[in-house]
Amino acid sequence: MIAIRPRGGWVRPVVAACVVMSVTSGCGLSAELDRERDPARTAVPSAVGTDGSGALRIEPPELPSSVPLPSASPSTASSPSRGVPGQQGGGCPASGLRFGTGPVDAAMGLRGMTLTLTNCGKRPYAMGGYPDVVAVLGPEGTRVSGVRAVAGTDQVPMAPPDPGPKAFVLRPGERARAGLYWRMAAEEGSYLRVAPRTGQAAVTLPLPDPLDIGPRNTLGATAWVPAG
């Protein structure tokens, strides 16, 4: 190798040495460019290794433990066990009325949930009165003992007032709603056995959020009103 002697003296032959070192210790143009682009070293490098055959393997960096994981969407969240007799299935039931629920709201030991009834059929339905909650069932489909369902909310401390029953017509595509209220307890309910009103056929409704209502408690319901 030929050394070049400028005016100020001899320059050490570093070009070839740097080429050799770039393979083993990161010396080279790419490393220098990385330092210029990111002088503070804020970028997280990827891990590099081999797969056993000599080929390079690049792995993504591990995320810091402080990075939060995304929460599960309602469609992927866990749901109560299936196979409970009389459980409401998909689509529109033969009755033309389909139940639904909203999330559980909690404040100072008071729990609340919205119960909905959708007319998915082809004829109108006369509405009025209260939903008939026949039973609260646990995860295995057994009745939560001692839970008493009542019309109105005056027996549930701190529950909002009941608007009272009022007759109206639920036309195809429309919804009605009622409120369910109870005080916090230790045993959870995963299903409701509920009918639009007393004397009608009940269905088993799986709940997206469990009811912490048992083993002995009062479940108050408001009257049906148009959902708008």
PDB file of C-alpha atoms in Angstrom:
ATOM      1  CA  MET A   1       0.000   0.000   0.000  1.00  0.00           C
ATOM      2  CA  ILE A   2       1.320   3.474  -0.902  1.00  0.00           C
ATOM      3  CA  ALA A   3       1.221   6.197   1.728  1.00  0.00           C
ATOM      4  CA  ILE A   4       0.579   9.759   0.639  1.00  0.00           C
ATOM      5  CA  ARG A   5       2.637  12.579   2.103  1.00  0.00           C
ATOM      6  CA  PRO A   6       0.834  15.920   2.119  1.00  0.00           C
ATOM      7  CA  ARG A   7       2.480  19.206   3.158  1.00  0.00           C
ATOM      8  CA  GLY A   8       1.832  18.764   6.854  1.00  0.00           C
ATOM      9  CA  GLY A   9       3.437  15.317   7.149  1.00  0.00           C
ATOM     10  CA  TRP A  10       2.601  11.676   6.680  1.00  0.00           C
ATOM     11  CA  VAL A  11      -1.033  10.495   6.812  1.00  0.00           C
ATOM     12  CA  ARG A  12      -1.472   7.046   8.295  1.00  0.00           C
ATOM     13  CA  PRO A  13      -2.985   4.530   5.888  1.00  0.00           C
ATOM     14  CA  VAL A  14      -6.394   4.272   7.553  1.00  0.00           C
ATOM     15  CA  VAL A  15      -8.638   3.609   4.539  1.00  0.00           C
ATOM     16  CA  ALA A  16      -8.007  -0.103   4.262  1.00  0.00           C
ATOM     17  CA  ALA A  17      -8.003  -0.516   8.049  1.00  0.00           C
ATOM     18  CA  CYS A  18     -11.395   1.118   8.314  1.00  0.00           C
ATOM     19  CA  VAL A  19     -12.800  -1.192   5.619  1.00  0.00           C
ATOM     20  CA  VAL A  20     -11.644  -4.203   7.607  1.00  0.00           C
ATOM     21  CA  MET A  21     -12.949  -2.834  10.899  1.00  0.00           C
ATOM     22  CA  SER A  22     -16.367  -2.017   9.407  1.00  0.00           C
ATOM     23  CA  VAL A  23     -17.117  -5.758   9.215  1.00  0.00           C
ATOM     24  CA  THR A  24     -16.201  -6.459  12.828  1.00  0.00           C
ATOM     25  CA  SER A  25     -16.827  -3.284  14.823  1.00  0.00           C
ATOM     26  CA  GLY A  26     -19.163  -1.050  12.792  1.00  0.00           C
ATOM     27  CA  CYS A  27     -16.561   1.339  11.485  1.00  0.00           C
ATOM     28  CA  GLY A  28     -17.483   2.661   8.027  1.00  0.00           C
ATOM     29  CA  LEU A  29     -19.548   5.053   6.049  1.00  0.00           C
ATOM     30  CA  SER A  30     -22.904   3.674   7.178  1.00  0.00           C
ATOM     31  CA  ALA A  31     -21.959   4.037  10.846  1.00  0.00           C
ATOM     32  CA  GLU A  32     -20.785   7.591  10.264  1.00  0.00           C
ATOM     33  CA  LEU A  33     -24.023   8.452   8.442  1.00  0.00           C
ATOM     34  CA  ASP A  34     -26.008   6.976  11.317  1.00  0.00           C
ATOM     35  CA  ARG A  35     -24.130   9.215  13.754  1.00  0.00           C
ATOM     36  CA  GLU A  36     -24.844  12.272  11.622  1.00  0.00           C
ATOM     37  CA  ARG A  37     -28.568  11.430  11.259  1.00  0.00           C
ATOM     38  CA  ASP A  38     -28.997  10.589  14.932  1.00  0.00           C
ATOM     39  CA  PRO A  39     -26.271  12.270  17.038  1.00  0.00           C
ATOM     40  CA  ALA A  40     -28.253  11.737  20.286  1.00  0.00           C
ATOM     41  CA  ARG A  41     -28.576   7.973  19.641  1.00  0.00           C
ATOM     42  CA  THR A  42     -32.354   8.049  20.083  1.00  0.00           C
ATOM     43  CA  ALA A  43     -33.059   5.282  17.566  1.00  0.00           C
ATOM     44  CA  VAL A  44     -33.452   1.731  18.925  1.00  0.00           C
ATOM     45  CA  PRO A  45     -31.327  -0.676  16.850  1.00  0.00           C
ATOM     46  CA  SER A  46     -32.674  -3.996  15.690  1.00  0.00           C
ATOM     47  CA  ALA A  47     -31.053  -7.194  16.914  1.00  0.00           C
ATOM     48  CA  VAL A  48     -28.995  -8.965  14.240  1.00  0.00           C
ATOM     49  CA  GLY A  49     -28.001 -12.623  14.308  1.00  0.00           C
ATOM     50  CA  THR A  50     -27.901 -15.727  12.151  1.00  0.00           C
ATOM     51  CA  ASP A  51     -30.422 -18.506  11.610  1.00  0.00           C
ATOM     52  CA  GLY A  52     -27.781 -21.268  11.811  1.00  0.00           C
ATOM     53  CA  SER A  53     -27.071 -21.362   8.071  1.00  0.00           C
ATOM     54  CA  GLY A  54     -24.943 -18.238   8.053  1.00  0.00           C
ATOM     55  CA  ALA A  55     -27.730 -15.998   6.704  1.00  0.00           C
ATOM     56  CA  LEU A  56     -28.439 -12.773   8.547  1.00  0.00           C
ATOM     57  CA  ARG A  57     -31.538 -12.627  10.718  1.00  0.00           C
ATOM     58  CA  ILE A  58     -32.975  -9.241  11.740  1.00  0.00           C
ATOM     59  CA  GLU A  59     -35.336  -9.173  14.691  1.00  0.00           C
ATOM     60  CA  PRO A  60     -37.537  -6.228  15.718  1.00  0.00           C
ATOM     61  CA  PRO A  61     -36.486  -4.450  18.915  1.00  0.00           C
ATOM     62  CA  GLU A  62     -38.285  -5.192  22.154  1.00  0.00           C
ATOM     63  CA  LEU A  63     -40.695  -2.486  23.246  1.00  0.00           C
ATOM     64  CA  PRO A  64     -40.017  -0.801  26.598  1.00  0.00           C
ATOM     65  CA  SER A  65     -42.117  -2.115  29.461  1.00  0.00           C
ATOM     66  CA  SER A  66     -43.725   1.326  29.799  1.00  0.00           C
ATOM     67  CA  VAL A  67     -45.467   1.057  26.397  1.00  0.00           C
ATOM     68  CA  PRO A  68     -49.131   0.149  27.085  1.00  0.00           C
ATOM     69  CA  LEU A  69     -50.729  -2.706  25.213  1.00  0.00           C
ATOM     70  CA  PRO A  70     -53.921  -1.977  23.264  1.00  0.00           C
ATOM     71  CA  SER A  71     -57.096  -3.000  25.021  1.00  0.00           C
ATOM     72  CA  ALA A  72     -59.257  -5.761  23.559  1.00  0.00           C
ATOM     73  CA  SER A  73     -62.121  -4.628  21.380  1.00  0.00           C
ATOM     74  CA  PRO A  74     -65.653  -5.710  22.307  1.00  0.00           C
ATOM     75  CA  SER A  75     -65.649  -8.211  19.437  1.00  0.00           C
ATOM     76  CA  THR A  76     -62.544  -9.998  20.802  1.00  0.00           C
ATOM     77  CA  ALA A  77     -63.145  -9.650  24.519  1.00  0.00           C
ATOM     78  CA  SER A  78     -63.948 -12.749  26.521  1.00  0.00           C
ATOM     79  CA  SER A  79     -67.626 -13.664  26.851  1.00  0.00           C
ATOM     80  CA  PRO A  80     -69.616 -15.918  29.171  1.00  0.00           C
ATOM     81  CA  SER A  81     -69.682 -19.652  28.547  1.00  0.00           C
ATOM     82  CA  ARG A  82     -72.066 -20.945  25.915  1.00  0.00           C
ATOM     83  CA  GLY A  83     -74.583 -23.767  25.906  1.00  0.00           C
ATOM     84  CA  VAL A  84     -77.075 -22.365  28.447  1.00  0.00           C
ATOM     85  CA  PRO A  85     -80.621 -23.545  27.587  1.00  0.00           C
ATOM     86  CA  GLY A  86     -82.909 -20.913  26.055  1.00  0.00           C
ATOM     87  CA  GLN A  87     -80.053 -18.576  25.184  1.00  0.00           C
ATOM     88  CA  GLN A  88     -80.849 -15.900  22.605  1.00  0.00           C
ATOM     89  CA  GLY A  89     -79.050 -16.709  19.359  1.00  0.00           C
ATOM     90  CA  GLY A  90     -78.002 -14.586  16.412  1.00  0.00           C
ATOM     91  CA  GLY A  91     -80.328 -12.974  13.898  1.00  0.00           C
ATOM     92  CA  CYS A  92     -83.931 -11.991  14.574  1.00  0.00           C
ATOM     93  CA  PRO A  93     -85.857 -14.374  16.890  1.00  0.00           C
ATOM     94  CA  ALA A  94     -89.201 -15.818  15.824  1.00  0.00           C
ATOM     95  CA  SER A  95     -90.912 -13.412  18.212  1.00  0.00           C
ATOM     96  CA  GLY A  96     -89.579 -10.449  16.196  1.00  0.00           C
ATOM     97  CA  LEU A  97     -88.150  -8.894  19.373  1.00  0.00           C
ATOM     98  CA  ARG A  98     -84.449  -8.953  20.200  1.00  0.00           C
ATOM     99  CA  PHE A  99     -82.901  -8.017  23.550  1.00  0.00           C
ATOM    100  CA  GLY A 100     -79.595  -6.223  24.035  1.00  0.00           C
ATOM    101  CA  THR A 101     -77.650  -4.557  26.841  1.00  0.00           C
ATOM    102  CA  GLY A 102     -75.294  -1.659  27.338  1.00  0.00           C
ATOM    103  CA  PRO A 103     -72.147  -1.557  29.505  1.00  0.00           C
ATOM    104  CA  VAL A 104     -72.365  -1.538  33.295  1.00  0.00           C
ATOM    105  CA  ASP A 105     -72.013   1.910  34.907  1.00  0.00           C
ATOM    106  CA  ALA A 106     -70.692   2.092  38.468  1.00  0.00           C
ATOM    107  CA  ALA A 107     -70.688   4.898  41.030  1.00  0.00           C
ATOM    108  CA  MET A 108     -70.356   4.641  44.842  1.00  0.00           C
ATOM    109  CA  GLY A 109     -71.540   1.042  44.928  1.00  0.00           C
ATOM    110  CA  LEU A 110     -74.525   1.638  42.639  1.00  0.00           C
ATOM    111  CA  ARG A 111     -74.596  -0.335  39.403  1.00  0.00           C
ATOM    112  CA  GLY A 112     -76.668   0.418  36.319  1.00  0.00           C
ATOM    113  CA  MET A 113     -77.227  -1.217  32.937  1.00  0.00           C
ATOM    114  CA  THR A 114     -79.421  -0.354  29.959  1.00  0.00           C
ATOM    115  CA  LEU A 115     -81.661  -3.111  28.638  1.00  0.00           C
ATOM    116  CA  THR A 116     -82.847  -2.679  25.040  1.00  0.00           C
ATOM    117  CA  LEU A 117     -85.568  -4.345  23.002  1.00  0.00           C
ATOM    118  CA  THR A 118     -85.455  -4.034  19.203  1.00  0.00           C
ATOM    119  CA  ASN A 119     -88.367  -4.778  16.903  1.00  0.00           C
ATOM    120  CA  CYS A 120     -86.523  -6.744  14.207  1.00  0.00           C
ATOM    121  CA  GLY A 121     -89.761  -8.223  12.838  1.00  0.00           C
ATOM    122  CA  LYS A 122     -92.372  -7.021  10.370  1.00  0.00           C
ATOM    123  CA  ARG A 123     -95.292  -6.004  12.580  1.00  0.00           C
ATOM    124  CA  PRO A 124     -95.697  -3.382  15.332  1.00  0.00           C
ATOM    125  CA  TYR A 125     -95.820  -4.321  19.030  1.00  0.00           C
ATOM    126  CA  ALA A 126     -97.775  -2.658  21.800  1.00  0.00           C
ATOM    127  CA  MET A 127     -95.388  -1.736  24.623  1.00  0.00           C
ATOM    128  CA  GLY A 128     -95.912  -0.647  28.197  1.00  0.00           C
ATOM    129  CA  GLY A 129     -95.047  -1.659  31.730  1.00  0.00           C
ATOM    130  CA  TYR A 130     -91.765  -3.209  32.833  1.00  0.00           C
ATOM    131  CA  PRO A 131     -89.368  -5.893  31.592  1.00  0.00           C
ATOM    132  CA  ASP A 132     -89.816  -9.169  33.445  1.00  0.00           C
ATOM    133  CA  VAL A 133     -86.438 -10.308  34.817  1.00  0.00           C
ATOM    134  CA  VAL A 134     -87.154 -13.930  35.675  1.00  0.00           C
ATOM    135  CA  ALA A 135     -83.689 -14.808  37.003  1.00  0.00           C
ATOM    136  CA  VAL A 136     -80.014 -13.870  37.098  1.00  0.00           C
ATOM    137  CA  LEU A 137     -77.761 -16.798  36.160  1.00  0.00           C
ATOM    138  CA  GLY A 138     -74.110 -17.434  36.970  1.00  0.00           C
ATOM    139  CA  PRO A 139     -71.374 -18.441  34.477  1.00  0.00           C
ATOM    140  CA  GLU A 140     -72.513 -22.074  34.498  1.00  0.00           C
ATOM    141  CA  GLY A 141     -76.167 -21.203  33.924  1.00  0.00           C
ATOM    142  CA  THR A 142     -77.298 -21.764  37.511  1.00  0.00           C
ATOM    143  CA  ARG A 143     -79.522 -19.255  39.284  1.00  0.00           C
ATOM    144  CA  VAL A 144     -77.797 -16.701  41.533  1.00  0.00           C
ATOM    145  CA  SER A 145     -79.583 -17.311  44.816  1.00  0.00           C
ATOM    146  CA  GLY A 146     -81.523 -14.655  46.648  1.00  0.00           C
ATOM    147  CA  VAL A 147     -81.710 -12.038  43.864  1.00  0.00           C
ATOM    148  CA  ARG A 148     -85.138 -10.403  43.809  1.00  0.00           C
ATOM    149  CA  ALA A 149     -86.240  -8.507  40.691  1.00  0.00           C
ATOM    150  CA  VAL A 150     -88.771  -5.715  41.243  1.00  0.00           C
ATOM    151  CA  ALA A 151     -90.589  -3.146  39.095  1.00  0.00           C
ATOM    152  CA  GLY A 152     -89.367   0.350  39.857  1.00  0.00           C
ATOM    153  CA  THR A 153     -86.198   1.637  41.532  1.00  0.00           C
ATOM    154  CA  ASP A 154     -87.421   2.819  44.930  1.00  0.00           C
ATOM    155  CA  GLN A 155     -86.031  -0.322  46.636  1.00  0.00           C
ATOM    156  CA  VAL A 156     -82.485   0.243  45.309  1.00  0.00           C
ATOM    157  CA  PRO A 157     -80.652   2.944  47.336  1.00  0.00           C
ATOM    158  CA  MET A 158     -79.344   5.886  45.260  1.00  0.00           C
ATOM    159  CA  ALA A 159     -80.955   4.598  42.042  1.00  0.00           C
ATOM    160  CA  PRO A 160     -82.502   7.241  39.739  1.00  0.00           C
ATOM    161  CA  PRO A 161     -86.284   7.600  39.762  1.00  0.00           C
ATOM    162  CA  ASP A 162     -88.459   5.428  37.582  1.00  0.00           C
ATOM    163  CA  PRO A 163     -90.402   7.390  34.919  1.00  0.00           C
ATOM    164  CA  GLY A 164     -93.357   5.014  35.314  1.00  0.00           C
ATOM    165  CA  PRO A 165     -95.143   2.881  32.718  1.00  0.00           C
ATOM    166  CA  LYS A 166     -96.501   4.475  29.571  1.00  0.00           C
ATOM    167  CA  ALA A 167     -98.111   2.774  26.564  1.00  0.00           C
ATOM    168  CA  PHE A 168     -96.509   3.204  23.132  1.00  0.00           C
ATOM    169  CA  VAL A 169     -96.094   1.278  19.885  1.00  0.00           C
ATOM    170  CA  LEU A 170     -92.786  -0.284  18.858  1.00  0.00           C
ATOM    171  CA  ARG A 171     -92.716  -0.308  15.067  1.00  0.00           C
ATOM    172  CA  PRO A 172     -90.366  -2.418  12.916  1.00  0.00           C
ATOM    173  CA  GLY A 173     -86.797  -1.162  13.252  1.00  0.00           C
ATOM    174  CA  GLU A 174     -87.499   0.814  16.445  1.00  0.00           C
ATOM    175  CA  ARG A 175     -86.054   0.211  19.908  1.00  0.00           C
ATOM    176  CA  ALA A 176     -87.259   0.504  23.478  1.00  0.00           C
ATOM    177  CA  ARG A 177     -85.066   0.741  26.564  1.00  0.00           C
ATOM    178  CA  ALA A 178     -85.297   0.218  30.307  1.00  0.00           C
ATOM    179  CA  GLY A 179     -82.783   0.652  33.126  1.00  0.00           C
ATOM    180  CA  LEU A 180     -81.613  -2.058  35.529  1.00  0.00           C
ATOM    181  CA  TYR A 181     -80.145  -0.977  38.881  1.00  0.00           C
ATOM    182  CA  TRP A 182     -78.597  -2.848  41.822  1.00  0.00           C
ATOM    183  CA  ARG A 183     -76.056  -2.432  44.612  1.00  0.00           C
ATOM    184  CA  MET A 184     -72.607  -3.982  44.394  1.00  0.00           C
ATOM    185  CA  ALA A 185     -72.193  -7.490  45.830  1.00  0.00           C
ATOM    186  CA  ALA A 186     -69.658 -10.322  45.613  1.00  0.00           C
ATOM    187  CA  GLU A 187     -71.231 -12.940  43.332  1.00  0.00           C
ATOM    188  CA  GLU A 188     -71.379 -12.307  39.587  1.00  0.00           C
ATOM    189  CA  GLY A 189     -74.209 -12.975  37.177  1.00  0.00           C
ATOM    190  CA  SER A 190     -73.377 -13.722  33.540  1.00  0.00           C
ATOM    191  CA  TYR A 191     -76.893 -14.151  32.070  1.00  0.00           C
ATOM    192  CA  LEU A 192     -80.374 -12.711  32.428  1.00  0.00           C
ATOM    193  CA  ARG A 193     -83.587 -14.660  31.973  1.00  0.00           C
ATOM    194  CA  VAL A 194     -85.832 -11.861  30.751  1.00  0.00           C
ATOM    195  CA  ALA A 195     -89.137 -11.324  28.930  1.00  0.00           C
ATOM    196  CA  PRO A 196     -90.606  -8.131  27.422  1.00  0.00           C
ATOM    197  CA  ARG A 197     -93.280  -8.220  30.129  1.00  0.00           C
ATOM    198  CA  THR A 198     -94.856 -10.632  32.596  1.00  0.00           C
ATOM    199  CA  GLY A 199     -96.560 -13.588  30.931  1.00  0.00           C
ATOM    200  CA  GLN A 200     -94.476 -13.533  27.745  1.00  0.00           C
ATOM    201  CA  ALA A 201     -91.772 -16.059  26.823  1.00  0.00           C
ATOM    202  CA  ALA A 202     -88.376 -15.403  28.414  1.00  0.00           C
ATOM    203  CA  VAL A 203     -84.989 -15.755  26.732  1.00  0.00           C
ATOM    204  CA  THR A 204     -81.529 -16.209  28.236  1.00  0.00           C
ATOM    205  CA  LEU A 205     -79.460 -13.124  27.465  1.00  0.00           C
ATOM    206  CA  PRO A 206     -75.628 -13.323  27.756  1.00  0.00           C
ATOM    207  CA  LEU A 207     -74.147 -10.189  29.296  1.00  0.00           C
ATOM    208  CA  PRO A 208     -71.003  -8.466  27.971  1.00  0.00           C
ATOM    209  CA  ASP A 209     -70.331  -7.183  31.505  1.00  0.00           C
ATOM    210  CA  PRO A 210     -71.139  -9.379  34.521  1.00  0.00           C
ATOM    211  CA  LEU A 211     -73.535  -8.209  37.207  1.00  0.00           C
ATOM    212  CA  ASP A 212     -71.853  -8.198  40.636  1.00  0.00           C
ATOM    213  CA  ILE A 213     -75.238  -8.725  42.241  1.00  0.00           C
ATOM    214  CA  GLY A 214     -75.288 -11.891  44.398  1.00  0.00           C
ATOM    215  CA  PRO A 215     -75.816 -13.816  46.506  1.00  0.00           C
ATOM    216  CA  ARG A 216     -78.723 -11.774  47.916  1.00  0.00           C
ATOM    217  CA  ASN A 217     -79.745  -8.477  46.375  1.00  0.00           C
ATOM    218  CA  THR A 218     -82.507  -6.451  44.746  1.00  0.00           C
ATOM    219  CA  LEU A 219     -82.591  -5.742  41.014  1.00  0.00           C
ATOM    220  CA  GLY A 220     -84.815  -2.793  40.148  1.00  0.00           C
ATOM    221  CA  ALA A 221     -86.055  -2.075  36.627  1.00  0.00           C
ATOM    222  CA  THR A 222     -87.467   1.123  35.145  1.00  0.00           C
ATOM    223  CA  ALA A 223     -90.415   1.051  32.754  1.00  0.00           C
ATOM    224  CA  TRP A 224     -89.940   0.632  29.014  1.00  0.00           C
ATOM    225  CA  VAL A 225     -89.616   3.907  27.075  1.00  0.00           C
ATOM    226  CA  PRO A 226     -88.929   4.588  23.363  1.00  0.00           C
ATOM    227  CA  ALA A 227     -85.176   4.633  22.735  1.00  0.00           C
ATOM    228  CA  GLY A 228     -85.453   7.315  20.060  1.00  0.00           C
TER     229      GLY A 228
END
